[in-house]
Amino acid sequence: MNVRSFQLSDYRPVTTLLEEVLSEECYEQTMEAFARQLSWDSELVLVAVEESEIVGMIIGTIDNNKGYYYRIAVHTEYRRQGIGKALIQALRQRFEQRNVSKILITADEHNEPVLPLYEAMGYASNDFFRSFQKLSIVAG
């Protein structure tokens, strides 16, 4: 498995992945944030590739020198294989390279199921950014 920056050719497989694994409401919010993040800084959108298939992705953003994990999605057939952890670690490296002062996890109702994954990786509940604002407002 390889984690790399999003490329334009990934757009269709990534949107298909998101459509398959996210609820309709979450998908719409995520696509809005995804488009905005690509226009701001595509280096903070990462994909996990297994045998030339995109099996996971993560969207991050930086606002006021803070890094935010916004949304992570892993194909259902590839879950519990370390892909989510690899995506989180790769994005953390990007944040660290940019010397962010703090890394936070956006904790909206759609991210609740993955918060234990972040906790297992050493993040504490005070690292969870609970807000009803969308990424487009937070980072805009």
Coordinates of C-alpha atoms in Angstrom, one line a residue, residues 36-140:
R36 CA -12.2 23.9 -1.5
Q37 CA -9.2 22.2 -0.1
L38 CA -8.0 21.2 -3.6
S39 CA -8.2 24.8 -4.6
W40 CA -6.3 25.9 -1.5
D41 CA -3.7 23.2 -1.0
S42 CA -4.0 19.8 -2.7
E43 CA -0.9 18.6 -0.8
L44 CA -3.2 18.1 2.2
V45 CA -5.4 15.7 0.4
L46 CA -3.9 12.2 0.5
V47 CA -4.9 8.9 -1.0
A48 CA -4.0 5.3 -0.2
V49 CA -3.4 3.1 -3.2
E50 CA -3.4 -0.7 -3.2
E51 CA -2.6 -2.4 -6.5
S52 CA -3.4 0.7 -8.5
E53 CA -6.8 1.0 -6.7
I54 CA -7.6 3.9 -4.4
V55 CA -8.8 2.3 -1.2
G56 CA -8.7 5.3 1.2
M57 CA -8.3 9.1 1.4
I58 CA -7.9 11.8 4.0
I59 CA -8.6 15.5 3.8
G60 CA -6.7 17.9 6.0
T61 CA -6.4 21.7 6.2
I62 CA -4.3 24.3 8.0
D63 CA -6.0 27.4 9.5
N64 CA -4.3 29.9 11.8
N65 CA -1.2 27.6 12.1
K66 CA -3.3 24.7 13.3
G67 CA -3.6 21.5 11.3
Y68 CA -7.0 19.8 11.1
Y69 CA -7.9 16.3 10.1
Y70 CA -11.2 16.9 8.4
R71 CA -12.4 13.6 6.9
I72 CA -11.0 10.1 6.4
A73 CA -12.6 7.4 4.4
V74 CA -11.4 3.8 3.8
H75 CA -13.1 1.3 1.5
T76 CA -15.2 -1.2 3.5
E77 CA -13.3 -4.2 2.1
Y78 CA -9.9 -2.7 3.2
R79 CA -10.8 -1.6 6.8
R80 CA -8.8 -2.9 9.8
Q81 CA -5.7 -3.3 7.7
G82 CA -3.8 -0.1 8.9
I83 CA -4.8 2.1 5.9
G84 CA -6.5 4.7 8.1
K85 CA -3.5 4.8 10.4
A86 CA -1.1 5.2 7.4
L87 CA -3.2 8.1 6.1
I88 CA -3.3 9.8 9.5
Q89 CA 0.5 9.4 9.9
A90 CA 1.2 10.7 6.4
L91 CA -0.9 13.8 7.0
R92 CA 0.6 14.3 10.4
Q93 CA 4.1 14.4 8.7
R94 CA 2.8 17.1 6.3
F95 CA 1.5 19.1 9.2
E96 CA 4.8 18.7 11.1
Q97 CA 6.8 19.7 7.9
R98 CA 4.8 22.9 7.9
N99 CA 5.4 23.5 11.6
V100 CA 1.8 23.8 12.7
S101 CA 1.3 24.7 16.3
K102 CA -1.3 22.1 17.1
I103 CA -3.1 19.3 15.3
L104 CA -6.8 18.9 15.8
I105 CA -9.4 16.3 14.6
T106 CA -12.7 17.7 13.3
A107 CA -15.2 15.9 15.4
D108 CA -18.6 16.3 13.8
E109 CA -21.4 13.8 13.9
H110 CA -20.0 12.0 10.8
N111 CA -16.5 11.6 12.3
E112 CA -17.7 10.1 15.6
P113 CA -17.2 6.5 14.5
V114 CA -13.5 7.1 13.7
L115 CA -12.6 9.0 16.9
P116 CA -11.4 5.8 18.6
L117 CA -8.9 5.3 15.8
Y118 CA -7.4 8.7 16.5
E119 CA -7.4 7.9 20.3
A120 CA -5.6 4.6 19.6
M121 CA -2.9 6.7 17.8
G122 CA -2.3 8.9 20.8
Y123 CA -4.7 11.8 20.3
A124 CA -6.8 12.8 23.4
S125 CA -10.3 14.2 23.6
N126 CA -8.9 17.7 23.9
D127 CA -7.5 17.3 20.4
F128 CA -11.0 16.9 19.0
F129 CA -12.4 20.1 17.5
R130 CA -16.1 20.0 18.0
S131 CA -17.9 22.6 15.8
F132 CA -20.9 22.8 13.7
Q133 CA -19.0 24.9 11.2
K134 CA -18.1 23.3 7.9
L135 CA -14.5 23.2 6.7
S136 CA -15.4 25.9 4.2
I137 CA -16.1 28.3 7.1
V138 CA -13.3 27.2 9.4
A139 CA -10.6 27.5 6.8
G140 CA -12.1 30.3 4.8

